[in-house]
Protein backbone atom coordinates (compact mmCIF):
# COMPACT_ATOMS: atom_id res chain seq x y z
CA UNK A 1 -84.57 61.64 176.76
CA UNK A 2 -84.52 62.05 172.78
CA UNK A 3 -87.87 63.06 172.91
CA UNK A 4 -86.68 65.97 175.38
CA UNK A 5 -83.77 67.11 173.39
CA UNK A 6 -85.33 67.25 170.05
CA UNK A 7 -88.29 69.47 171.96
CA UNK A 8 -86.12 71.57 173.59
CA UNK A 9 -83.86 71.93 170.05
CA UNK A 10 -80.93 70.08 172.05
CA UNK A 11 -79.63 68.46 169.22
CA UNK A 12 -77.39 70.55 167.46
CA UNK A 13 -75.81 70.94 163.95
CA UNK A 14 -72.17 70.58 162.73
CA UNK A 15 -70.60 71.18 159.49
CA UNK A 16 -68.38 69.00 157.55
CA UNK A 17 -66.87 70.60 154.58
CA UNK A 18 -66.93 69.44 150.98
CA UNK A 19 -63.80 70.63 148.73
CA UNK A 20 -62.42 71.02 145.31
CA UNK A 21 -59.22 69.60 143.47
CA UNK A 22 -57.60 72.98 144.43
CA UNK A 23 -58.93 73.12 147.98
CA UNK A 24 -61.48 75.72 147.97
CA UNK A 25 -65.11 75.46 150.09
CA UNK A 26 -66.95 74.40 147.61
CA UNK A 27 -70.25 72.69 149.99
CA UNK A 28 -70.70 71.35 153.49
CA UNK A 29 -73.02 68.38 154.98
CA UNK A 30 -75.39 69.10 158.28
CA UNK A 31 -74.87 66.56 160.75
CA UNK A 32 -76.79 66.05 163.56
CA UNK A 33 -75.14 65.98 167.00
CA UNK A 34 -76.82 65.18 170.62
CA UNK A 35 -74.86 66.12 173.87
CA UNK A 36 -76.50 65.04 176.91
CA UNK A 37 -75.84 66.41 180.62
CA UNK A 38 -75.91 62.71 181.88
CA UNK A 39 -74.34 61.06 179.33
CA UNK A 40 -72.20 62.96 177.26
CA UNK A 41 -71.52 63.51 173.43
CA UNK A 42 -74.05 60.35 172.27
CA UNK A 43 -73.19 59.30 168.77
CA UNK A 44 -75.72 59.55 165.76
CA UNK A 45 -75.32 55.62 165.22
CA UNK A 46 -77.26 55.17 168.45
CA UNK A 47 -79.65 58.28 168.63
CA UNK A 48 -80.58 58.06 164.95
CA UNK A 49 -81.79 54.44 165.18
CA UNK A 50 -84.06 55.57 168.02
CA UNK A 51 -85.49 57.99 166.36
CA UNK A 52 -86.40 56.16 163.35
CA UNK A 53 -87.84 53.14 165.52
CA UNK A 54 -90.09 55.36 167.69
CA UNK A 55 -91.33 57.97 164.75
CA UNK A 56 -89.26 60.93 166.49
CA UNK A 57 -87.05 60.53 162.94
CA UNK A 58 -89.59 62.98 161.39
CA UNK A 59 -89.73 66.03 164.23
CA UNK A 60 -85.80 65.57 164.24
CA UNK A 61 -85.72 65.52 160.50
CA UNK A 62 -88.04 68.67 160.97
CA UNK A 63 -85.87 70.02 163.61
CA UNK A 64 -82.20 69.74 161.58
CA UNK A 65 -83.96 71.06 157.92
CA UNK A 66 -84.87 74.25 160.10
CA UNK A 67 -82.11 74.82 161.51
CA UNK A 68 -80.11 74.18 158.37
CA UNK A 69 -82.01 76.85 156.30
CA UNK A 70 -81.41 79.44 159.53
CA UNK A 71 -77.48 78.74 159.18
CA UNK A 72 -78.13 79.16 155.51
CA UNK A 73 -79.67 82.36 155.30
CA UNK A 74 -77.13 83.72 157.77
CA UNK A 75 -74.69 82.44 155.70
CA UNK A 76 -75.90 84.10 152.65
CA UNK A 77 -76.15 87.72 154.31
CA UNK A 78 -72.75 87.06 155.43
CA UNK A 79 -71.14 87.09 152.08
CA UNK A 80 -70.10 82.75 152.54
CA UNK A 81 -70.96 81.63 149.22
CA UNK A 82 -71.38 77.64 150.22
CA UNK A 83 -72.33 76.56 146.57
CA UNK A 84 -74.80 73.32 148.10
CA UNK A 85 -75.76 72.18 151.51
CA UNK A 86 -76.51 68.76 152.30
CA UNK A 87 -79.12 67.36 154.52
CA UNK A 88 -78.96 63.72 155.59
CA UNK A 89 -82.73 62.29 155.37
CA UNK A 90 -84.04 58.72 156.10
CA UNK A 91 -86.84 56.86 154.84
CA UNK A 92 -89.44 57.11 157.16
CA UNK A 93 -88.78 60.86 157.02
CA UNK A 94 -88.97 61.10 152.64
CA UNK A 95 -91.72 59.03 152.72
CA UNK A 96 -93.71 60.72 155.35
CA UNK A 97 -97.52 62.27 154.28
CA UNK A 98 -96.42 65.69 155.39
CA UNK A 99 -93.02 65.38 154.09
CA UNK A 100 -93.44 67.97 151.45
CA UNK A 101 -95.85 70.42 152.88
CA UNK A 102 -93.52 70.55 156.17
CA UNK A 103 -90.54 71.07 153.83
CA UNK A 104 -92.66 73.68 151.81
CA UNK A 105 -93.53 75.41 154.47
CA UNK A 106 -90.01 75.71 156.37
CA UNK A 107 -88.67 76.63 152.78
CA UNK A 108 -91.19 79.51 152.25
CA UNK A 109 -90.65 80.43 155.82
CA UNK A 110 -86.88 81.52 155.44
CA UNK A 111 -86.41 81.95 151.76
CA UNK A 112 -87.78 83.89 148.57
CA UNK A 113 -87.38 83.69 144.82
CA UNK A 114 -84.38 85.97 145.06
CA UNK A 115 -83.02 84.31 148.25
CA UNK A 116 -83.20 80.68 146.79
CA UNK A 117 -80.31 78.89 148.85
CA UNK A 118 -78.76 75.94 146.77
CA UNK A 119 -79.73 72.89 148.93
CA UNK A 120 -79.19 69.10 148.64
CA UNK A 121 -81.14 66.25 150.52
CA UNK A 122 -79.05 63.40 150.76
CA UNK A 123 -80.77 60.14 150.52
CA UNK A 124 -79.67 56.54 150.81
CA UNK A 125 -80.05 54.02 148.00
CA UNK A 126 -82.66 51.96 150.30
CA UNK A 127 -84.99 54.51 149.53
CA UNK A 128 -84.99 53.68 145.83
CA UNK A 129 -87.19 51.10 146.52
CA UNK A 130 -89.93 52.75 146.86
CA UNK A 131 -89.87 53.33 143.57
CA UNK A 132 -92.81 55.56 141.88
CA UNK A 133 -94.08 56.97 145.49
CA UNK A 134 -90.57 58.37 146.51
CA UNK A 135 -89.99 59.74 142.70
CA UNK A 136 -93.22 61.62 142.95
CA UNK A 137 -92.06 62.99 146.09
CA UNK A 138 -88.37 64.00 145.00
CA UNK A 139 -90.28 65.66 141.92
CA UNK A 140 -91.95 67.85 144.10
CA UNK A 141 -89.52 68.96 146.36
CA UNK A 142 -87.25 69.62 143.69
CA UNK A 143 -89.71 72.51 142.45
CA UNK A 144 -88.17 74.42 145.10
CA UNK A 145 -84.78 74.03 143.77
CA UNK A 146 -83.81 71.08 145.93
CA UNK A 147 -81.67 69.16 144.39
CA UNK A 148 -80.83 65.44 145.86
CA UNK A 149 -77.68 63.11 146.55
CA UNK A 150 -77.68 59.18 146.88
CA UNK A 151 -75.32 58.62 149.74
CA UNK A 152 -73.04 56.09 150.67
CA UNK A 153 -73.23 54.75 146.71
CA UNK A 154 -72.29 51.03 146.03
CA UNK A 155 -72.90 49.77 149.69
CA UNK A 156 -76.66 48.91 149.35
CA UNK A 157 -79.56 48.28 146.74
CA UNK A 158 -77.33 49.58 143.76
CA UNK A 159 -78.72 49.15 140.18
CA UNK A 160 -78.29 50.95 137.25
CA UNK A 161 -81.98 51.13 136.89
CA UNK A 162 -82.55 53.31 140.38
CA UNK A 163 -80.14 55.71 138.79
CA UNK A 164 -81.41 55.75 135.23
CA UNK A 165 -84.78 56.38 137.14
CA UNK A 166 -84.25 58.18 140.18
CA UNK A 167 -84.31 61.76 139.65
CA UNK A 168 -80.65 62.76 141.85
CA UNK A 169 -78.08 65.01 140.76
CA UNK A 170 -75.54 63.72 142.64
CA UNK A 171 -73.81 60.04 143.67
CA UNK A 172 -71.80 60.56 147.33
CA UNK A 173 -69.10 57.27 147.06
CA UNK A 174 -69.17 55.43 150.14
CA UNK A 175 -66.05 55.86 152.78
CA UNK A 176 -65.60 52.46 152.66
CA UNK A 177 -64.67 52.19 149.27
CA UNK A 178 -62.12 55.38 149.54
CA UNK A 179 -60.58 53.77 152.91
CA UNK A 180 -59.46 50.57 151.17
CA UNK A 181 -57.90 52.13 148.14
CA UNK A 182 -54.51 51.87 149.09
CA UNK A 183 -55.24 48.28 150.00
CA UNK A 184 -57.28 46.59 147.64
CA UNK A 185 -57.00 46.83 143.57
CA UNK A 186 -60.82 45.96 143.54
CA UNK A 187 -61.82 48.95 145.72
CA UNK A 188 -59.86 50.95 143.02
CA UNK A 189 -61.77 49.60 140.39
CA UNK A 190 -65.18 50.12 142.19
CA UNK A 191 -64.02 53.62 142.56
CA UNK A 192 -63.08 54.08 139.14
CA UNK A 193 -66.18 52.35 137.90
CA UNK A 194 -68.53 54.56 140.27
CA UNK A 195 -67.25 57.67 138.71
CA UNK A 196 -68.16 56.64 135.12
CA UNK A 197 -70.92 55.11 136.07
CA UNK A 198 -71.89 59.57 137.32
CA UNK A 199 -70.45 60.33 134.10
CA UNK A 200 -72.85 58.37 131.92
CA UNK A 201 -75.55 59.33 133.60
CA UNK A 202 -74.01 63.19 134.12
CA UNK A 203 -74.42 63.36 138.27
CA UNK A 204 -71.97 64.88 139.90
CA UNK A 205 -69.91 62.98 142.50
CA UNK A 206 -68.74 63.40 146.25
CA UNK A 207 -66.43 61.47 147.86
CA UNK A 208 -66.96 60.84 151.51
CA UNK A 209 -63.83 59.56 153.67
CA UNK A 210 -60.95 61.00 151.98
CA UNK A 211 -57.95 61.22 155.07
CA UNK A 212 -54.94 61.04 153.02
CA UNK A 213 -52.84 62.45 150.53
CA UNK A 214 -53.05 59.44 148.52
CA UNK A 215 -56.77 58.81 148.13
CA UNK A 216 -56.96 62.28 147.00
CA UNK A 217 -54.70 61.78 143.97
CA UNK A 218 -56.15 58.57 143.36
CA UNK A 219 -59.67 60.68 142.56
CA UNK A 220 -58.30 63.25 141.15
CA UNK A 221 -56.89 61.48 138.78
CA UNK A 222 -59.80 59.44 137.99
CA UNK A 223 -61.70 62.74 137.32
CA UNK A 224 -63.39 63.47 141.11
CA UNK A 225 -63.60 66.90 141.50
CA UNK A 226 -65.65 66.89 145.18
CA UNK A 227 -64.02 65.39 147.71
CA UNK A 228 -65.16 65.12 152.12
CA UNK A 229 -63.03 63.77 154.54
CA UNK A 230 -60.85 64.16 157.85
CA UNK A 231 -57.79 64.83 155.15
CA UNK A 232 -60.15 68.63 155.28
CA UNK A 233 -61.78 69.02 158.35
CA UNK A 234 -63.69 66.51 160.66
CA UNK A 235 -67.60 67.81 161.43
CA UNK A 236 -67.17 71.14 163.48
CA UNK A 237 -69.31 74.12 164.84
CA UNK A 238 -70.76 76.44 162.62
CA UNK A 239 -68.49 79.10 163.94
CA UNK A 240 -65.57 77.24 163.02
CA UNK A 241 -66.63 76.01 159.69
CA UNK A 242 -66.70 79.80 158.97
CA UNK A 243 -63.01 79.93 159.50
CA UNK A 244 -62.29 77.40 157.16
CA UNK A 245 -64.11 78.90 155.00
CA UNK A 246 -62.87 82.04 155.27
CA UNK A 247 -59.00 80.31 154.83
CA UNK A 248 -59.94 78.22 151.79
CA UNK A 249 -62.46 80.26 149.40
């Protein structure tokens, strides 16, 4: 049935916003969603699994980069300025032989030197084990002006040495760290570390799971400046992320 859907571009994109201090658009994240006749809306946690486990991970990962650079050229002749756009990839997909000449040529495809869209591959911090062979291939991509994002920071093979390394712009703090703030003084202080931790190393920092009032401030005034969350906007159609754009820009 996956197999299906990704073949007959089923699987569809939504748009979570990512938003400044004083609550303007700033980015969004692509996200992947699968409806199906039989079985309804079928989360990523179970589709995405799948797809890694039987190979379909890399014509999905295919499938959601193209359709991300469509939405982003439209975007572009519409005036929305979306300063980065995020795309989710996994490890099998990164580390794929065709990786870079697919995303080459889907880049060339839609986009020119004056038409260079400001994209951002997010990947996790599993995949900085790899070590040398996924460097080489972040080093390439990023000759189109792809930058790249370690998501869901400080939940899995963190070191100092993958970032010192690594070749990211950009650390995206876990939602599990930003949902216990109000309840734990240690999640404060992981929070609080992460963030100079970026500094050090100058990345820029996203932070994923912000729902209230209170987490916000909490960043804020530890020096966040990007911040994701339900508190915004849950993951919604492209036609209505254009309306929150349109409010908050």
């Amino acid at each position: 049935m996956l197999h299906t859907a990704i073949a007959n571009k089923q699987i569809e994109l939504a748009y979570q916003p990512q938003v400044t201090k004083d609550n303007r658009v700033t980015g969004v994240e692509v996200l992947a969603r699968w409806s199906n006749d039989e079985f309804g809306a079928i989360s990523p946690v179970e589709f995405i699994p799948i797809a890694e486990h039987t190979g379909l991970i890399i014509e999905l990962g295919n499938h959601v980069i193209e359709s991300a650079f469509i939405t982003a050229k439209e975007w572009a002749n519409k005036g929305i300025d979306i300063r980065y756009m995020s795309i989710n990839l996994s490890a099998r997909q990164i580390m794929h032989f065709n990786f870079v000449n697919d995303v080459t040529a889907l880049f060339k495809k839609y986009f020119d030197e004056n038409s260079r869209p400001r994209i951002v591959f997010e990947i996790t911090e599993g995949i900085a084990a790899e070590g040398k062979d996924v460097c080489d291939v972040i080093n390439e991509i990023r000759k189109l002006g792809i930058r790249f994002s370690m998501d869901d920071f400080g939940t899995g093979y963190s070191s100092l040495s993958y970032i010192r390394n690594l070749p990211i712009d950009e650390i995206k703090i876990d939602r599990h760290f930003i949902g216990e703030l109000s309840q734990y003084k240690n999640a404060e202080e992981m929070v609080d570390t992460i963030l100079h931790i970026a500094k050090i190393f100058n990345l820029e920092v996203v932070a994923e799971g912000v729902e209230t009032e209170e987490q916000r401030q909490f960043l804020i005034e530890h020096g966040c400046k990007i911040f994701q969350g339900y508190f915004y906007s849950k993951p919604v159609c492209k036609e209505d992320f254009e309306k929150f754009y349109l409010q908050n820009s």
